Short mmCIF file of C-alpha atoms in Angstrom, two decimals:
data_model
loop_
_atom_site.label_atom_id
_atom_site.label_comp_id
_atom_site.label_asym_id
_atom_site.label_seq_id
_atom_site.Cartn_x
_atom_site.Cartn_y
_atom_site.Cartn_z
CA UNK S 69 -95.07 119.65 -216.63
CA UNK S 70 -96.36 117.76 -219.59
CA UNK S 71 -92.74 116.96 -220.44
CA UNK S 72 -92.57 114.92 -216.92
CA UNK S 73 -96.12 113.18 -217.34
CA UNK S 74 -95.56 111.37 -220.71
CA UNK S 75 -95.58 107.64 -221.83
CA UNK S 76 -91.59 108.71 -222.86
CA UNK S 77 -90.71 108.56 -219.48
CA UNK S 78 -92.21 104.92 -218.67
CA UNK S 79 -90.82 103.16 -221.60
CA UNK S 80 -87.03 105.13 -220.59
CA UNK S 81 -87.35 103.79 -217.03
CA UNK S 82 -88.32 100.47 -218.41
CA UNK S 83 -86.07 99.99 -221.20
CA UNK S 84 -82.91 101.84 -218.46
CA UNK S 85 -83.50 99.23 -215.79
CA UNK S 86 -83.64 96.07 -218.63
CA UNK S 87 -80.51 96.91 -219.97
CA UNK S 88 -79.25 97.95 -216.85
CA UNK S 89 -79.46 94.40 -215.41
CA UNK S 90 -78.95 92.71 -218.77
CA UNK S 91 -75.74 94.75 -219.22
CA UNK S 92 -74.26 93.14 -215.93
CA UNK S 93 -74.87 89.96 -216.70
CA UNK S 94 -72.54 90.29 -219.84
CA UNK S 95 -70.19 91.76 -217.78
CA UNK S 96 -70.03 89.02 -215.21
CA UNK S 97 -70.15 86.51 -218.27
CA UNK S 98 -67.09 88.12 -220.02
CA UNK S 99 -65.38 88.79 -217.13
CA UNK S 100 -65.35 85.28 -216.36
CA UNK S 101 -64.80 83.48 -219.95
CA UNK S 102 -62.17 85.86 -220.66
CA UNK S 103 -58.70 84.62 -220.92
CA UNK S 104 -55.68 86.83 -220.49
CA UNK S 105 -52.29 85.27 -221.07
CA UNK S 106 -50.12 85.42 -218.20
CA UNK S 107 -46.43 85.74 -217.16
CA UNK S 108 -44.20 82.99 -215.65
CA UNK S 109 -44.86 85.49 -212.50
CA UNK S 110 -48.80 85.56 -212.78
CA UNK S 111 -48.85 88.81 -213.87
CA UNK S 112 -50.78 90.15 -217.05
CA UNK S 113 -47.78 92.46 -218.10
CA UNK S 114 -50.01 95.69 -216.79
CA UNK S 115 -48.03 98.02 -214.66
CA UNK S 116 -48.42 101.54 -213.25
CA UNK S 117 -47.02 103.92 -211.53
CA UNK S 118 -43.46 101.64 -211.95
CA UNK S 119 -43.83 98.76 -209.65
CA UNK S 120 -48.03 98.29 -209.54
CA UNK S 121 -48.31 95.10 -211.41
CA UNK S 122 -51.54 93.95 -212.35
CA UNK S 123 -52.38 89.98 -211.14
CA UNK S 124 -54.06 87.13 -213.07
CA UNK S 125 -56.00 85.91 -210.80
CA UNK S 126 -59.87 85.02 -210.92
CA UNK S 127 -62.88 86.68 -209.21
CA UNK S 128 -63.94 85.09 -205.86
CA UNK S 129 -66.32 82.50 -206.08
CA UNK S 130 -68.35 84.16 -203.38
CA UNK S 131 -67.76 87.52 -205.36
CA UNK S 132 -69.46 86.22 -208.10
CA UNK S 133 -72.33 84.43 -206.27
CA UNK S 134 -73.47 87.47 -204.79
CA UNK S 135 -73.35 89.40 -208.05
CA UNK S 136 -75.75 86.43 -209.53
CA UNK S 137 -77.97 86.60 -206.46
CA UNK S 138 -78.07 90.68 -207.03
CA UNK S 139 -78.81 90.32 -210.73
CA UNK S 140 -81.48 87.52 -210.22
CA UNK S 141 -83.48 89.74 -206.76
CA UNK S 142 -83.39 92.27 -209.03
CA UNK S 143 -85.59 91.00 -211.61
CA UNK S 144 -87.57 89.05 -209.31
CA UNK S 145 -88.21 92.56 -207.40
CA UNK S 146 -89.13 93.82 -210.41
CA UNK S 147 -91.85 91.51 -211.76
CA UNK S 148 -93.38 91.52 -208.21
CA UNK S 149 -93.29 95.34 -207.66
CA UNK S 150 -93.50 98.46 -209.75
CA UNK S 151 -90.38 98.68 -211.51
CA UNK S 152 -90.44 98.42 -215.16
CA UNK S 153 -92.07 101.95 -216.02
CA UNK S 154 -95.86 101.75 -215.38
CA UNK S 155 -95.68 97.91 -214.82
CA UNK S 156 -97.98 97.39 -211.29
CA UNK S 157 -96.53 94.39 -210.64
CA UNK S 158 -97.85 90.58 -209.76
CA UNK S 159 -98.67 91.53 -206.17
CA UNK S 160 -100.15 94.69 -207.34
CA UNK S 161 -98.73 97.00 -204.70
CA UNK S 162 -98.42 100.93 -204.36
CA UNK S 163 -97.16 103.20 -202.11
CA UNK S 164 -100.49 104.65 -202.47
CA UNK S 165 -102.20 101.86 -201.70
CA UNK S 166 -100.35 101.11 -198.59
CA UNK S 167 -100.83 104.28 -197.52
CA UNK S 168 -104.87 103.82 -197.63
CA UNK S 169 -104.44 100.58 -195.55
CA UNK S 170 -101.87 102.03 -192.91
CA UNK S 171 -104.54 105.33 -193.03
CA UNK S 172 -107.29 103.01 -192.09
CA UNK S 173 -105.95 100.48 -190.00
CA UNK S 174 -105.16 103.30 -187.81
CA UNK S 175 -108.82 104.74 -188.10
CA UNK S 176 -110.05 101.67 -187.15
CA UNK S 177 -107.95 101.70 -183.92
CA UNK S 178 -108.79 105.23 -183.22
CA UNK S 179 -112.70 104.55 -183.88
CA UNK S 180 -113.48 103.76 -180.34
CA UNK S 181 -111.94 106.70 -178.79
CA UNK S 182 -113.95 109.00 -180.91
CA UNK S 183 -116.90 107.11 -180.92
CA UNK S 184 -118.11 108.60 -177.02
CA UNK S 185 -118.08 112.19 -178.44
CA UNK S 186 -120.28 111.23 -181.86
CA UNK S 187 -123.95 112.32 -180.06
CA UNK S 188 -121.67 116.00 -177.98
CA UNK S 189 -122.26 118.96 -179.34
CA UNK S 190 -119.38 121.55 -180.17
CA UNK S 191 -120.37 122.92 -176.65
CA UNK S 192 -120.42 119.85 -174.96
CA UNK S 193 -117.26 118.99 -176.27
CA UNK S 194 -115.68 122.15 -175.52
CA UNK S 195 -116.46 121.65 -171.57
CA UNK S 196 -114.90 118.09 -171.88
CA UNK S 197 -111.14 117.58 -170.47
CA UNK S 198 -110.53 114.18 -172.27
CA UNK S 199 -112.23 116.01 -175.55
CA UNK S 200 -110.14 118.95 -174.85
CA UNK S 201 -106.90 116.82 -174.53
CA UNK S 202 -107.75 114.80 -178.11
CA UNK S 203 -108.38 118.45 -179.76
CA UNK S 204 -105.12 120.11 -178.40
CA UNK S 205 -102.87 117.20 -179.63
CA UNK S 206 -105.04 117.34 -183.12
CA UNK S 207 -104.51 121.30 -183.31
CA UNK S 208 -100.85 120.93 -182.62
CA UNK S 209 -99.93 118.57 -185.07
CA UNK S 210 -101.71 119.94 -187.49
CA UNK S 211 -102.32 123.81 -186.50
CA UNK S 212 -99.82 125.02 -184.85
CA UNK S 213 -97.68 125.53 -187.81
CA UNK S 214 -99.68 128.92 -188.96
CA UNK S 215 -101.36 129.48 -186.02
CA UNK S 216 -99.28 129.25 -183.38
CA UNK S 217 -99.14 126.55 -180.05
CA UNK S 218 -101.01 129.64 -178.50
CA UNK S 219 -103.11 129.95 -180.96
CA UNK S 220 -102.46 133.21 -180.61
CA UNK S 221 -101.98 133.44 -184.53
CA UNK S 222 -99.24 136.24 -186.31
CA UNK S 223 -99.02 138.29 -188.97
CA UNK S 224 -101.55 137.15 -191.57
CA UNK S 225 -102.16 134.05 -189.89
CA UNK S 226 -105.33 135.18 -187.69
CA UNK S 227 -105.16 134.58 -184.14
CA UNK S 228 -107.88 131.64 -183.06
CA UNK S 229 -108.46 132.64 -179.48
CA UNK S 230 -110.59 136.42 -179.92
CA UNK S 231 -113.88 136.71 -181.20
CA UNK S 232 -112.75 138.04 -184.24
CA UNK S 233 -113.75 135.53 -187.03
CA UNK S 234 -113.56 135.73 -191.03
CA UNK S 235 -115.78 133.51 -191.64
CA UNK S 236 -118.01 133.18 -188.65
CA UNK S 237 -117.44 132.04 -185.32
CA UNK S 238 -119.98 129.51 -184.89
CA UNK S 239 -118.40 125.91 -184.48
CA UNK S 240 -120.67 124.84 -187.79
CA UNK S 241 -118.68 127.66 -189.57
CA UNK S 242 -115.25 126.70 -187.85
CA UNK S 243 -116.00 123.12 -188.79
CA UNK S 244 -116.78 124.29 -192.39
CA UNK S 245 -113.40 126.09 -192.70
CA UNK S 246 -111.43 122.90 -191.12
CA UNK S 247 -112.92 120.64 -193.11
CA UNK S 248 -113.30 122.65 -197.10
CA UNK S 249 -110.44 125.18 -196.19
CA UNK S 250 -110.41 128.56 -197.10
CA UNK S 251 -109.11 131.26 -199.61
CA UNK S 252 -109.30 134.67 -198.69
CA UNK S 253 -108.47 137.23 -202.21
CA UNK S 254 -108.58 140.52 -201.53
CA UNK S 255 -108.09 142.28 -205.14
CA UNK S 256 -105.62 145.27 -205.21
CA UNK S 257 -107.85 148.21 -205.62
CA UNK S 258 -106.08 151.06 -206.04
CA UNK S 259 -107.12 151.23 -210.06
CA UNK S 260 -110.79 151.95 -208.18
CA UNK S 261 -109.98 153.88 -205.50
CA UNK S 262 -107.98 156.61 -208.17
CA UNK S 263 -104.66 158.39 -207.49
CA UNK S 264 -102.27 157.27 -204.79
CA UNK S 265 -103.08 160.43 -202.98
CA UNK S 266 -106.80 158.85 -203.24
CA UNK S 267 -105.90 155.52 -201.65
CA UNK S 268 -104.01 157.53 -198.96
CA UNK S 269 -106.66 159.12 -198.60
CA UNK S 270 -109.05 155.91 -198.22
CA UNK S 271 -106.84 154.52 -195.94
CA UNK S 272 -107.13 157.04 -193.35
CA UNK S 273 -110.69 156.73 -193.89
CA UNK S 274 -110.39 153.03 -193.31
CA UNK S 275 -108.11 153.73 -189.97
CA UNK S 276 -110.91 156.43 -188.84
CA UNK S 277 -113.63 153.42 -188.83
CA UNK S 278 -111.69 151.69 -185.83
CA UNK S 279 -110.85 154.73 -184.01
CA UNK S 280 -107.06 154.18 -184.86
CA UNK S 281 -104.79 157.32 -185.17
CA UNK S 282 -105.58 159.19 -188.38
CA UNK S 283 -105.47 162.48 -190.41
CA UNK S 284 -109.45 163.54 -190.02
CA UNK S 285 -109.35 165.80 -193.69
CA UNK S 286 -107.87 163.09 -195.79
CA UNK S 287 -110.34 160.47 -194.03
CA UNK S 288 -113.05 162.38 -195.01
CA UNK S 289 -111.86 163.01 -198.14
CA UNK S 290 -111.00 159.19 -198.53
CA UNK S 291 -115.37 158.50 -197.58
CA UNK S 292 -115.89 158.34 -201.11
CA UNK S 293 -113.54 156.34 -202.29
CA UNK S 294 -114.18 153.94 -200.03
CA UNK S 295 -117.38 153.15 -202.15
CA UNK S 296 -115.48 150.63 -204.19
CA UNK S 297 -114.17 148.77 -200.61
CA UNK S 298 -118.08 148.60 -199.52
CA UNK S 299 -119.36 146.00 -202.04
CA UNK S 300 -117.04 143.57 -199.89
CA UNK S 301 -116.77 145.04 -196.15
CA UNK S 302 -120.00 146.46 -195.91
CA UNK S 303 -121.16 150.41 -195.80
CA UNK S 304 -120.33 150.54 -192.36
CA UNK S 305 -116.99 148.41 -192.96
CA UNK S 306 -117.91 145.84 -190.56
CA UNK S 307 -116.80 143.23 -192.54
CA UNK S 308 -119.06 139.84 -194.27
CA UNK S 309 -118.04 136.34 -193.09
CA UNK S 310 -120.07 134.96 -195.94
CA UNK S 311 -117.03 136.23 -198.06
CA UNK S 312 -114.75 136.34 -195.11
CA UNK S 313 -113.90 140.16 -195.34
CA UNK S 314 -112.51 141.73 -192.19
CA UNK S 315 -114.34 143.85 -190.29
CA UNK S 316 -112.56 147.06 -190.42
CA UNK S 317 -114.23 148.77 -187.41
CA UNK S 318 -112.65 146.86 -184.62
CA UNK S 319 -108.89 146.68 -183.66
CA UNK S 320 -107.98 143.46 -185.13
CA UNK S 321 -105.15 144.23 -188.32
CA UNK S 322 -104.68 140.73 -189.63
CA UNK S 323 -102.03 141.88 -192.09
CA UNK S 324 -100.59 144.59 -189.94
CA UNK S 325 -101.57 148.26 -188.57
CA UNK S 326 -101.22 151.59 -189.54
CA UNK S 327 -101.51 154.27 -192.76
CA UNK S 328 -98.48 152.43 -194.20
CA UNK S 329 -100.54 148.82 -194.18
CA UNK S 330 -103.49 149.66 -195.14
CA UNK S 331 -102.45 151.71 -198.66
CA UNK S 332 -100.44 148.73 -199.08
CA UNK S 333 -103.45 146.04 -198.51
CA UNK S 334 -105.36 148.59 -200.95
CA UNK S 335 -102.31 149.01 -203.91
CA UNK S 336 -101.57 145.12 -203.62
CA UNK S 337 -104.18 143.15 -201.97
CA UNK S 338 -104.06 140.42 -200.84
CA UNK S 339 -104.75 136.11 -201.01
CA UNK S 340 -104.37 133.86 -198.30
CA UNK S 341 -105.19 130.27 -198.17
CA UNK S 342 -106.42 128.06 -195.25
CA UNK S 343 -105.10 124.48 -196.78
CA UNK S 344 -108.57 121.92 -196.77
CA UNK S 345 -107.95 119.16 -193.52
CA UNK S 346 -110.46 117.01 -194.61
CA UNK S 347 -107.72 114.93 -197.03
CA UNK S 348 -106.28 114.60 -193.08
CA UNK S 349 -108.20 114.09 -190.58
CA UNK S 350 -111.39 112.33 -190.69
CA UNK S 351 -115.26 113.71 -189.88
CA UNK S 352 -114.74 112.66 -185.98
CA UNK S 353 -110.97 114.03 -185.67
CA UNK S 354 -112.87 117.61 -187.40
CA UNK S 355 -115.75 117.39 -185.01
CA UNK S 356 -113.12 116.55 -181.96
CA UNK S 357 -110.96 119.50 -183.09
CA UNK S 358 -113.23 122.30 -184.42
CA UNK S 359 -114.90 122.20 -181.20
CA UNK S 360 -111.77 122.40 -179.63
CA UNK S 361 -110.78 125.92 -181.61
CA UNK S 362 -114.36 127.19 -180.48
CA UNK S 363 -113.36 126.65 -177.02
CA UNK S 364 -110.18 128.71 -177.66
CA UNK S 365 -112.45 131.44 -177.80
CA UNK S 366 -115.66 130.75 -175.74
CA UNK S 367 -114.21 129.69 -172.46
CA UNK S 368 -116.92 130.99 -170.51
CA UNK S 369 -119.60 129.10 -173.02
CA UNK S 370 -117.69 125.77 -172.57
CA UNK S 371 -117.15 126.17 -169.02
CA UNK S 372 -121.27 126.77 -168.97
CA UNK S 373 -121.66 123.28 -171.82
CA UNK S 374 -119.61 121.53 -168.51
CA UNK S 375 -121.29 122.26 -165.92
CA UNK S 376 -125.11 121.06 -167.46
#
């Protein structure tokens, strides 16, 4: 990427859009001093295809107007905006820039709205229809893409309305995660666990801890081996939001069920990311909305928050 990020490129845009303009100038100047010696017919003695002669006859005036007018916005564009290669320009303006402004004179607009939830609680908020409304439109806009306009999640992309939680539950924890992101590595194991009759084995051990449908002998052959998945789901494979491993006791398969899935989570592991919103949506949008994805969840606890 180097190759892409280099003065080089500055100076070639520069130096391509001087000559650029420079060179049609000299081609509307010798196109108009130019004298070509004509026929008694005004024709330049040019002919194709048999019978296409070629006429002597000047550029419009208005033809050539407009070309001058082109030439001359052109450089005036460019010593007022960014055009010559890193040159900012007299008036100093970026796309970034405007962006910033546009960003906050909408923030500004928006400030009152948010401004009656700043002293609610995640609860509070959760038992609020107008707060509700605000965190719906928030989650589907910016959401619903992964998760789903249920919120009902898919296939590695965990489902937002159980009490199943990576990384806790808690709305401080679900405004953590909205606001830093998240990334989720799971390390392929299988190096630790041994032989892939070993990581079958696991596996079924692994299925046995949520009651799923396994082969008892290899799952208690696989007990040991799960030693080296322990340091990360716990003993008891119950998971550890503080590193956002699953809990592997319950019936929640984030990546997908079954003796098949789980040697496959254990041979090739796994990394997902939960993209940081706070470059996004601003602190009141994150309060407003994570306390809108507790409520997915904790219906009954926001109905509660409501009725106080």
């Amino acid at each position: 990427m180097s190759d892409f990020t280099s003065e080089f490129w500055n100076w070639y845009v520069a130096v391509l859009t001087v000559v650029s303009i420079i060179a049609c100038l000299v081609l509307l100047w010798i196109s108009g001093t130019t004298k070509v010696k004509a026929t008694a017919d005004n024709t330049t003695g040019h002919v194709w295809d048999g019978d296409l002669r070629e006429m002597n006859n000047p550029l419009p005036k208005w033809w050539v107007y407009l070309f001058i007018i082109t030439c001359v916005f052109s450089i005036a564009y460019g010593l007022l905006y960014p055009t010559f290669g890193k040159y900012q320009g007299l008036l100093g303006w970026s796309s970034d820039g405007q962006h910033k402004a546009e960003v906050a004179k909408v923030e500004k607009a928006i400030a009152p709205i948010y401004a009656q939830f700043n002293g609610m609680t995640p609860q509070q908020l959760a038992g609020d229809a107008s707060a509700m409304a605000i965190g719906e439109r928030l989650f589907m806009n910016n959401c619903a893409q992964c998760h789903g306009s249920d919120a009902r999640g898919a296939r590695s992309f965990p489902n937002l309305t159980d009490r199943d939680w990576l990384w806790g539950g808690e709305p401080e924890a679900i405004k953590a995660t909205i606001t830093q992101g998240r990334n989720g590595v799971m390390p392929p194991m299988a190096a630790a666990v041994g032989t892939p009759d070993d990581v079958r084995n696991v596996a079924h051990f692994v299925l046995s801890l949520s009651g799923s449908p396994h082969d008892s002998v290899r799952a208690a052959l696989g007990r040991a081996g799960f030693a080296a998945c322990a340091a990360c789901h716990g003993a008891d494979g119950k998971g550890n939001t503080a590193m956002g491993a699953p809990n592997l006791s319950d019936n929640t398969w984030l990546h997908g069920w079954g003796e098949d899935a789980v040697v496959r989570a254990i041979t090739k592991g796994f990394n997902n990311q939960m993209p940081a919103q706070a470059g996004k949506l601003n602190a009141d949008q994150i309060h407003v909305l994570s306390a809108y994805v507790w409520g997915l969840s904790n219906k009954g606890g926001a109905a509660a928050a409501a009725g106080n």
